[in-house]
Structure formats: structure tokens, C-alpha cells
Amino acid sequence: MKKDTHPDYHEITVVMTDGTTFQTKSTYGAEGDKLTLDIDPRTHPAWTGGSQTLLDRGGRVSRFKKKYDGLMG
């Protein structure tokens, strides 16, 4: 087996959006680094059951709705 083919696997601290932290092993950064999350399971709608907002960029949603208006009941 080749030497030095795998990345360094070490302990880091993960900081959740509410400020809580936990220790885990990762290849991120260096030993003792902090990984601060912008989105985590406590705040993301996919895990919390919150509603999702549909953004209409450049009228794409409007064009879609107009094109398929007869099919959507």
C-alpha cells in the first residue's frame, strides 16, 4: 500500500448555529480547529418541518405556472 495517500484524520470542534459545540473526528482543517456551521439540523427546514419559500428568479416560476396552468387543478 502507498504511504501518505490518506488525509490526516484528527479531532475538531463543531459549533452549531445556537452556539452549542461537540467534538468529532474529521479531515477538515488541523487538529483542534473549529468548524462553525451556518445551517444545521436544528434550523434547516428539511429537518424542522418548516415551510420553504419559492423564489421567482427572472420570472421562471411565473412562466412555469402560466405554461402548465391548465394541468394544475
mmCIF file of C-alpha atoms in Angstrom, residues 1-72:
data_model
loop_
_atom_site.group_PDB
_atom_site.id
_atom_site.type_symbol
_atom_site.label_atom_id
_atom_site.label_comp_id
_atom_site.label_asym_id
_atom_site.label_seq_id
_atom_site.Cartn_x
_atom_site.Cartn_y
_atom_site.Cartn_z
ATOM 1 C CA MET A 1 0.000 0.000 0.000
ATOM 2 C CA LYS A 2 1.238 3.502 -0.806
ATOM 3 C CA LYS A 3 2.283 5.698 2.103
ATOM 4 C CA ASP A 4 0.747 9.140 2.715
ATOM 5 C CA THR A 5 -2.265 8.583 0.453
ATOM 6 C CA HIS A 6 -4.890 9.223 3.124
ATOM 7 C CA PRO A 7 -5.625 12.692 4.566
ATOM 8 C CA ASP A 8 -4.878 13.464 8.211
ATOM 9 C CA TYR A 9 -7.808 12.400 10.417
ATOM 10 C CA HIS A 10 -7.959 14.408 13.653
ATOM 11 C CA GLU A 11 -10.302 15.898 16.266
ATOM 12 C CA ILE A 12 -12.100 19.196 15.602
ATOM 13 C CA THR A 13 -14.840 21.169 17.368
ATOM 14 C CA VAL A 14 -18.117 21.750 15.519
ATOM 15 C CA VAL A 15 -20.060 24.876 16.534
ATOM 16 C CA MET A 16 -23.813 24.674 15.847
ATOM 17 C CA THR A 17 -25.919 27.744 14.950
ATOM 18 C CA ASP A 18 -27.186 28.065 18.541
ATOM 19 C CA GLY A 19 -23.632 28.110 19.923
ATOM 20 C CA THR A 20 -23.519 24.551 21.253
ATOM 21 C CA THR A 21 -20.416 22.563 20.399
ATOM 22 C CA PHE A 22 -19.321 18.966 20.045
ATOM 23 C CA GLN A 23 -16.100 17.127 19.282
ATOM 24 C CA THR A 24 -15.737 14.880 16.248
ATOM 25 C CA LYS A 25 -13.059 13.410 14.031
ATOM 26 C CA SER A 26 -12.625 14.906 10.563
ATOM 27 C CA THR A 27 -10.209 15.668 7.748
ATOM 28 C CA TYR A 28 -11.281 19.353 7.945
ATOM 29 C CA GLY A 29 -8.535 21.828 8.871
ATOM 30 C CA ALA A 30 -5.996 20.850 11.503
ATOM 31 C CA GLU A 31 -6.103 19.302 14.977
ATOM 32 C CA GLY A 32 -8.199 21.498 17.301
ATOM 33 C CA ASP A 33 -9.759 23.718 14.583
ATOM 34 C CA LYS A 34 -13.364 24.928 14.893
ATOM 35 C CA LEU A 35 -15.943 24.358 12.159
ATOM 36 C CA THR A 36 -18.771 26.901 12.536
ATOM 37 C CA LEU A 37 -21.987 25.867 10.812
ATOM 38 C CA ASP A 38 -24.307 28.321 9.013
ATOM 39 C CA ILE A 39 -27.073 25.739 8.682
ATOM 40 C CA ASP A 40 -27.623 22.696 10.862
ATOM 41 C CA PRO A 41 -30.387 20.171 11.591
ATOM 42 C CA ARG A 42 -31.849 22.398 14.315
ATOM 43 C CA THR A 43 -32.520 25.306 11.929
ATOM 44 C CA HIS A 44 -32.877 23.874 8.404
ATOM 45 C CA PRO A 45 -36.480 23.413 7.164
ATOM 46 C CA ALA A 46 -35.704 19.926 5.830
ATOM 47 C CA TRP A 47 -35.257 18.720 9.422
ATOM 48 C CA THR A 48 -37.538 21.112 11.315
ATOM 49 C CA GLY A 49 -40.621 20.756 9.098
ATOM 50 C CA GLY A 50 -40.654 24.488 8.361
ATOM 51 C CA SER A 51 -42.052 25.950 5.198
ATOM 52 C CA GLN A 52 -39.916 26.596 2.160
ATOM 53 C CA THR A 53 -40.136 29.855 0.235
ATOM 54 C CA LEU A 54 -40.101 29.638 -3.542
ATOM 55 C CA LEU A 55 -38.131 32.478 -5.099
ATOM 56 C CA ASP A 56 -39.067 33.647 -8.585
ATOM 57 C CA ARG A 57 -35.777 34.496 -10.267
ATOM 58 C CA GLY A 58 -36.196 36.009 -13.689
ATOM 59 C CA GLY A 59 -39.871 35.038 -13.920
ATOM 60 C CA ARG A 60 -39.130 31.310 -14.208
ATOM 61 C CA VAL A 61 -41.789 30.294 -11.725
ATOM 62 C CA SER A 62 -44.297 32.619 -13.359
ATOM 63 C CA ARG A 63 -43.560 31.193 -16.822
ATOM 64 C CA PHE A 64 -43.876 27.633 -15.482
ATOM 65 C CA LYS A 65 -47.203 28.368 -13.828
ATOM 66 C CA LYS A 66 -48.509 30.074 -16.980
ATOM 67 C CA LYS A 67 -47.377 27.201 -19.222
ATOM 68 C CA TYR A 68 -48.905 24.449 -17.049
ATOM 69 C CA ASP A 69 -51.839 26.396 -15.601
ATOM 70 C CA GLY A 70 -54.437 24.069 -17.185
ATOM 71 C CA LEU A 71 -52.810 20.945 -15.733
ATOM 72 C CA MET A 72 -52.644 22.199 -12.151
#
